[in-house]
Amino acid sequence: GAVVSQHPSWVICKSGTSVKIECRSLDFQATTMFWYRQFPKQSLMLMATSNEGSKATYEQGVEKDKFLINHASLTLSTLTVTSAHPEDSSFYICSAVERGRETQYFGPGTRLLVL
Amino acid sequence: AQSVTQPDIHITVSEGASLELRCNYSYGATPYLFWYVQSPGQGLQLLLKYFSGDTLVQGIKGFEAEFKRSQSSFNLRKPSVHWSDAAEYFCAVGSGGYNKLIFGAGTRLAVHP
């Protein structure tokens, strides 16, 4: 139980294009999802908290117009990197919290490379 | 300020040896404590968690951790390490599932045959 998937697992795009990453809770309903960014050999940096049916809450320093988050249902949240640039290349990981539970379960991550 | 410190960036142990990974936290309220493991290019897998009760918690893959409030520590231990345990280990603290986690910098574990 408590499986979280991400799609795609990796993506290469050209500078200036937009990329959408999906995060799904496969066997539970997630009222809250989190999006993290991880640089090589570093820890996870929380980007935003996403609650179903409401606007995401972004961490300080994260551009909300660049990283669009949509939590459309209890099993799906999406992160869209708009007008991607090479400095957006990173490993993006989502996590989901099951309704009534206290633990974040993480997806396998999406590696983004912007050329 | 809330923070998590993992003093050891990199640890190398021999297969079969015991392991202890250190974690210290600074948190104003009663903390929820977690240990996650990350294999290369993968997401994080939950090893164990502490919310309340018995301060010695058992996790998956033979891992355990002990919460010591007086030392603000939550060290991870394993009596006998396997080569497959080589990975990055992250300690995290939070106030509950709906609130953000604060992660330590991670400890990279290498296992020698």
mmCIF file of C-alpha atoms in Angstrom:
data_model
loop_
_atom_site.group_PDB
_atom_site.id
_atom_site.type_symbol
_atom_site.label_atom_id
_atom_site.label_comp_id
_atom_site.label_asym_id
_atom_site.label_seq_id
_atom_site.Cartn_x
_atom_site.Cartn_y
_atom_site.Cartn_z
ATOM 1 C CA GLY A 1 0.000 0.000 0.000
ATOM 2 C CA ALA A 2 0.827 3.729 -0.057
ATOM 3 C CA VAL A 3 2.274 3.783 -3.549
ATOM 4 C CA VAL A 4 3.034 7.051 -5.284
ATOM 5 C CA SER A 5 3.920 7.218 -8.955
ATOM 6 C CA GLN A 6 5.401 9.949 -11.086
ATOM 7 C CA HIS A 7 5.319 10.411 -14.799
ATOM 8 C CA PRO A 8 7.497 10.799 -16.690
ATOM 9 C CA SER A 9 10.494 9.309 -14.918
ATOM 10 C CA TRP A 10 12.793 11.463 -17.004
ATOM 11 C CA VAL A 11 12.364 14.150 -19.614
ATOM 12 C CA ILE A 12 14.619 16.173 -21.889
ATOM 13 C CA CYS A 13 13.307 19.406 -23.313
ATOM 14 C CA LYS A 14 14.496 22.489 -25.124
ATOM 15 C CA SER A 15 14.979 25.779 -23.361
ATOM 16 C CA GLY A 16 11.803 27.864 -23.430
ATOM 17 C CA THR A 17 9.373 24.988 -23.524
ATOM 18 C CA SER A 18 7.059 23.857 -20.723
ATOM 19 C CA VAL A 19 7.116 20.477 -19.050
ATOM 20 C CA LYS A 20 4.367 18.829 -17.010
ATOM 21 C CA ILE A 21 5.107 16.251 -14.335
ATOM 22 C CA GLU A 22 2.346 14.124 -12.840
ATOM 23 C CA CYS A 23 2.210 12.732 -9.330
ATOM 24 C CA ARG A 24 -0.386 10.087 -8.512
ATOM 25 C CA SER A 25 -1.313 8.253 -5.353
ATOM 26 C CA LEU A 26 -2.227 4.808 -6.657
ATOM 27 C CA ASP A 27 -3.942 3.148 -3.732
ATOM 28 C CA PHE A 28 -5.023 5.934 -1.423
ATOM 29 C CA GLN A 29 -6.560 9.365 -1.426
ATOM 30 C CA ALA A 30 -4.088 12.145 -0.830
ATOM 31 C CA THR A 31 -5.479 15.341 0.542
ATOM 32 C CA THR A 32 -2.009 16.860 0.601
ATOM 33 C CA MET A 33 0.875 16.496 -1.803
ATOM 34 C CA PHE A 34 4.293 18.061 -1.644
ATOM 35 C CA TRP A 35 6.751 18.898 -4.396
ATOM 36 C CA TYR A 36 10.473 18.806 -3.776
ATOM 37 C CA ARG A 37 13.539 19.576 -5.801
ATOM 38 C CA GLN A 38 16.834 17.808 -5.325
ATOM 39 C CA PHE A 39 20.182 18.848 -6.763
ATOM 40 C CA PRO A 40 22.950 16.271 -7.214
ATOM 41 C CA LYS A 41 24.312 14.986 -3.932
ATOM 42 C CA GLN A 42 22.128 17.343 -1.952
ATOM 43 C CA SER A 43 19.086 17.070 0.232
ATOM 44 C CA LEU A 44 15.495 17.674 -0.748
ATOM 45 C CA MET A 45 14.250 21.226 -0.938
ATOM 46 C CA LEU A 46 10.531 21.712 -0.486
ATOM 47 C CA MET A 47 9.059 23.783 -3.292
ATOM 48 C CA ALA A 48 5.372 23.823 -2.473
ATOM 49 C CA THR A 49 2.523 22.203 -0.622
ATOM 50 C CA SER A 50 -0.506 21.238 -2.630
ATOM 51 C CA ASN A 51 -3.946 20.682 -1.133
ATOM 52 C CA GLU A 52 -6.765 19.210 -3.162
ATOM 53 C CA GLY A 53 -9.124 21.856 -4.435
ATOM 54 C CA SER A 54 -7.117 24.835 -3.289
ATOM 55 C CA LYS A 55 -4.150 26.886 -4.400
ATOM 56 C CA ALA A 56 -0.700 25.599 -3.651
ATOM 57 C CA THR A 57 1.442 27.184 -0.972
ATOM 58 C CA TYR A 58 4.919 27.975 -2.220
ATOM 59 C CA GLU A 59 8.083 28.141 -0.184
ATOM 60 C CA GLN A 60 10.042 31.347 -0.046
ATOM 61 C CA GLY A 61 12.118 31.888 -3.133
ATOM 62 C CA VAL A 62 10.089 29.551 -5.357
ATOM 63 C CA GLU A 63 8.495 31.312 -8.314
ATOM 64 C CA LYS A 64 4.849 30.338 -8.407
ATOM 65 C CA ASP A 65 4.444 31.595 -11.967
ATOM 66 C CA LYS A 66 7.274 29.398 -13.123
ATOM 67 C CA PHE A 67 6.342 26.269 -11.225
ATOM 68 C CA LEU A 68 2.607 25.817 -11.654
ATOM 69 C CA ILE A 69 1.006 23.284 -9.361
ATOM 70 C CA ASN A 70 -2.474 21.885 -9.785
ATOM 71 C CA HIS A 71 -4.023 19.423 -7.339
ATOM 72 C CA ALA A 72 -7.105 18.569 -9.342
ATOM 73 C CA SER A 73 -8.198 15.439 -7.521
ATOM 74 C CA LEU A 74 -7.459 13.365 -4.448
ATOM 75 C CA THR A 75 -5.086 11.190 -6.438
ATOM 76 C CA LEU A 76 -3.392 13.573 -8.837
ATOM 77 C CA SER A 77 -1.165 16.619 -8.583
ATOM 78 C CA THR A 78 0.775 18.135 -11.450
ATOM 79 C CA LEU A 79 3.840 20.357 -11.570
ATOM 80 C CA THR A 80 4.368 22.367 -14.739
ATOM 81 C CA VAL A 81 7.735 23.977 -15.284
ATOM 82 C CA THR A 82 6.993 26.880 -17.587
ATOM 83 C CA SER A 83 9.532 28.352 -19.995
ATOM 84 C CA ALA A 84 12.149 25.955 -18.738
ATOM 85 C CA HIS A 85 15.797 26.969 -18.683
ATOM 86 C CA PRO A 86 18.942 24.910 -18.128
ATOM 87 C CA GLU A 87 19.078 25.992 -14.486
ATOM 88 C CA ASP A 88 15.723 24.245 -13.971
ATOM 89 C CA SER A 89 17.399 20.921 -14.679
ATOM 90 C CA SER A 90 17.012 18.887 -11.532
ATOM 91 C CA PHE A 91 15.398 15.878 -9.895
ATOM 92 C CA TYR A 92 11.805 16.608 -8.924
ATOM 93 C CA ILE A 93 10.143 14.431 -6.304
ATOM 94 C CA CYS A 94 6.602 14.483 -5.047
ATOM 95 C CA SER A 95 5.135 13.056 -1.886
ATOM 96 C CA ALA A 96 1.597 12.367 -0.791
ATOM 97 C CA VAL A 97 -0.139 12.131 2.557
ATOM 98 C CA GLU A 98 -3.084 9.819 2.946
ATOM 99 C CA ARG A 99 -6.237 11.311 4.436
ATOM 100 C CA GLY A 100 -6.077 10.936 8.212
ATOM 101 C CA ARG A 101 -2.495 9.682 8.240
ATOM 102 C CA GLU A 102 0.720 11.353 9.311
ATOM 103 C CA THR A 103 3.334 10.028 6.902
ATOM 104 C CA GLN A 104 4.542 11.318 3.570
ATOM 105 C CA TYR A 105 5.059 8.675 0.888
ATOM 106 C CA PHE A 106 7.365 9.604 -1.924
ATOM 107 C CA GLY A 107 7.252 9.083 -5.636
ATOM 108 C CA PRO A 108 10.270 7.759 -7.556
ATOM 109 C CA GLY A 109 11.136 11.177 -8.902
ATOM 110 C CA THR A 110 11.381 12.816 -12.319
ATOM 111 C CA ARG A 111 14.694 13.839 -13.761
ATOM 112 C CA LEU A 112 14.432 16.945 -15.924
ATOM 113 C CA LEU A 113 17.157 18.029 -18.306
ATOM 114 C CA VAL A 114 16.716 21.314 -20.112
ATOM 115 C CA LEU A 115 18.994 21.844 -23.100
ATOM 116 C CA ALA B 1 14.762 27.707 13.953
ATOM 117 C CA GLN B 2 13.830 24.181 13.050
ATOM 118 C CA SER B 3 16.681 22.132 11.689
ATOM 119 C CA VAL B 4 18.049 18.645 11.263
ATOM 120 C CA THR B 5 21.724 17.827 11.410
ATOM 121 C CA GLN B 6 23.304 14.688 10.070
ATOM 122 C CA PRO B 7 26.943 15.088 11.090
ATOM 123 C CA ASP B 8 28.309 12.360 8.856
ATOM 124 C CA ILE B 9 28.245 13.135 5.157
ATOM 125 C CA HIS B 10 29.765 9.827 4.145
ATOM 126 C CA ILE B 11 30.235 6.550 6.024
ATOM 127 C CA THR B 12 31.894 3.365 4.866
ATOM 128 C CA VAL B 13 31.390 0.056 6.650
ATOM 129 C CA SER B 14 32.242 -3.539 5.914
ATOM 130 C CA GLU B 15 29.478 -5.959 5.094
ATOM 131 C CA GLY B 16 28.296 -7.641 8.271
ATOM 132 C CA ALA B 17 29.451 -4.811 10.499
ATOM 133 C CA SER B 18 27.091 -2.794 12.658
ATOM 134 C CA LEU B 19 25.921 0.639 11.618
ATOM 135 C CA GLU B 20 24.813 3.794 13.365
ATOM 136 C CA LEU B 21 23.811 6.941 11.510
ATOM 137 C CA ARG B 22 23.470 10.056 13.588
ATOM 138 C CA CYS B 23 20.659 12.575 13.501
ATOM 139 C CA ASN B 24 20.126 15.599 15.726
ATOM 140 C CA TYR B 25 17.176 17.909 15.483
ATOM 141 C CA SER B 26 16.082 21.294 16.689
ATOM 142 C CA TYR B 27 12.334 21.591 16.969
ATOM 143 C CA GLY B 28 10.111 23.644 19.232
ATOM 144 C CA ALA B 29 7.234 21.241 19.587
ATOM 145 C CA THR B 30 6.988 17.499 19.987
ATOM 146 C CA PRO B 31 8.575 16.227 16.798
ATOM 147 C CA TYR B 32 7.515 13.605 14.352
ATOM 148 C CA LEU B 33 10.736 11.919 13.257
ATOM 149 C CA PHE B 34 11.460 9.923 10.140
ATOM 150 C CA TRP B 35 14.259 8.067 8.437
ATOM 151 C CA TYR B 36 14.117 7.653 4.674
ATOM 152 C CA VAL B 37 16.480 5.835 2.326
ATOM 153 C CA GLN B 38 17.190 6.828 -1.250
ATOM 154 C CA SER B 39 18.881 4.578 -3.764
ATOM 155 C CA PRO B 40 20.615 6.236 -6.737
ATOM 156 C CA GLY B 41 18.137 7.954 -9.037
ATOM 157 C CA GLN B 42 15.189 6.861 -6.923
ATOM 158 C CA GLY B 43 12.644 8.486 -4.684
ATOM 159 C CA LEU B 44 12.638 8.089 -0.936
ATOM 160 C CA GLN B 45 11.503 4.987 0.888
ATOM 161 C CA LEU B 46 10.312 5.235 4.468
ATOM 162 C CA LEU B 47 12.419 3.115 6.830
ATOM 163 C CA LEU B 48 10.734 4.007 10.099
ATOM 164 C CA LYS B 49 9.013 6.766 11.995
ATOM 165 C CA TYR B 50 8.480 7.959 15.542
ATOM 166 C CA PHE B 51 5.431 9.861 16.674
ATOM 167 C CA SER B 52 5.056 8.906 20.331
ATOM 168 C CA GLY B 53 5.267 5.985 22.731
ATOM 169 C CA ASP B 54 8.143 3.544 22.827
ATOM 170 C CA THR B 55 11.307 5.457 22.040
ATOM 171 C CA LEU B 56 12.897 2.496 20.270
ATOM 172 C CA VAL B 57 11.200 1.967 16.938
ATOM 173 C CA GLN B 58 11.622 -0.869 14.528
ATOM 174 C CA GLY B 59 11.568 -0.370 10.804
ATOM 175 C CA ILE B 60 11.911 -2.271 7.602
ATOM 176 C CA LYS B 61 15.051 -4.029 6.385
ATOM 177 C CA GLY B 62 16.251 -4.683 9.941
ATOM 178 C CA PHE B 63 16.693 -1.021 10.869
ATOM 179 C CA GLU B 64 15.815 0.535 14.200
ATOM 180 C CA ALA B 65 16.082 4.003 15.662
ATOM 181 C CA GLU B 66 16.008 5.402 19.151
ATOM 182 C CA PHE B 67 14.474 8.728 20.112
ATOM 183 C CA LYS B 68 16.367 10.482 22.900
ATOM 184 C CA ARG B 69 14.627 13.684 23.861
ATOM 185 C CA SER B 70 17.381 14.774 26.251
ATOM 186 C CA GLN B 71 19.906 14.630 23.427
ATOM 187 C CA SER B 72 17.556 15.762 20.657
ATOM 188 C CA SER B 73 18.678 12.754 18.700
ATOM 189 C CA PHE B 74 17.119 10.054 16.572
ATOM 190 C CA ASN B 75 19.960 7.778 15.510
ATOM 191 C CA LEU B 76 19.454 4.956 13.046
ATOM 192 C CA ARG B 77 21.034 1.581 13.691
ATOM 193 C CA LYS B 78 21.418 -1.794 12.068
ATOM 194 C CA PRO B 79 23.279 -4.712 13.681
ATOM 195 C CA SER B 80 24.609 -6.229 10.467
ATOM 196 C CA VAL B 81 24.873 -4.306 7.226
ATOM 197 C CA HIS B 82 24.252 -5.901 3.835
ATOM 198 C CA TRP B 83 25.775 -4.719 0.569
ATOM 199 C CA SER B 84 22.288 -3.754 -0.612
ATOM 200 C CA ASP B 85 22.086 -1.174 2.175
ATOM 201 C CA ALA B 86 24.452 1.118 0.281
ATOM 202 C CA ALA B 87 22.389 4.247 -0.358
ATOM 203 C CA GLU B 88 21.705 7.756 0.875
ATOM 204 C CA TYR B 89 19.924 8.066 4.202
ATOM 205 C CA PHE B 90 17.886 11.086 5.213
ATOM 206 C CA CYS B 91 16.597 12.016 8.635
ATOM 207 C CA ALA B 92 13.572 14.315 8.716
ATOM 208 C CA VAL B 93 11.462 16.078 11.300
ATOM 209 C CA GLY B 94 7.959 17.458 11.056
ATOM 210 C CA SER B 95 4.906 18.310 13.053
ATOM 211 C CA GLY B 96 2.580 15.963 11.270
ATOM 212 C CA GLY B 97 1.778 14.528 7.889
ATOM 213 C CA TYR B 98 0.058 17.618 6.635
ATOM 214 C CA ASN B 99 2.973 19.819 7.456
ATOM 215 C CA LYS B 100 6.260 20.052 5.680
ATOM 216 C CA LEU B 101 9.220 17.938 6.585
ATOM 217 C CA ILE B 102 12.621 19.359 7.276
ATOM 218 C CA PHE B 103 15.356 17.113 5.954
ATOM 219 C CA GLY B 104 18.915 16.692 7.007
ATOM 220 C CA ALA B 105 21.666 16.881 4.428
ATOM 221 C CA GLY B 106 21.843 13.120 4.190
ATOM 222 C CA THR B 107 24.470 10.471 4.909
ATOM 223 C CA ARG B 108 25.842 8.438 2.052
ATOM 224 C CA LEU B 109 26.561 4.866 3.088
ATOM 225 C CA ALA B 110 29.085 2.723 1.254
ATOM 226 C CA VAL B 111 29.437 -0.972 2.057
ATOM 227 C CA HIS B 112 32.661 -2.842 1.447
ATOM 228 C CA PRO B 113 32.507 -6.574 0.738
#
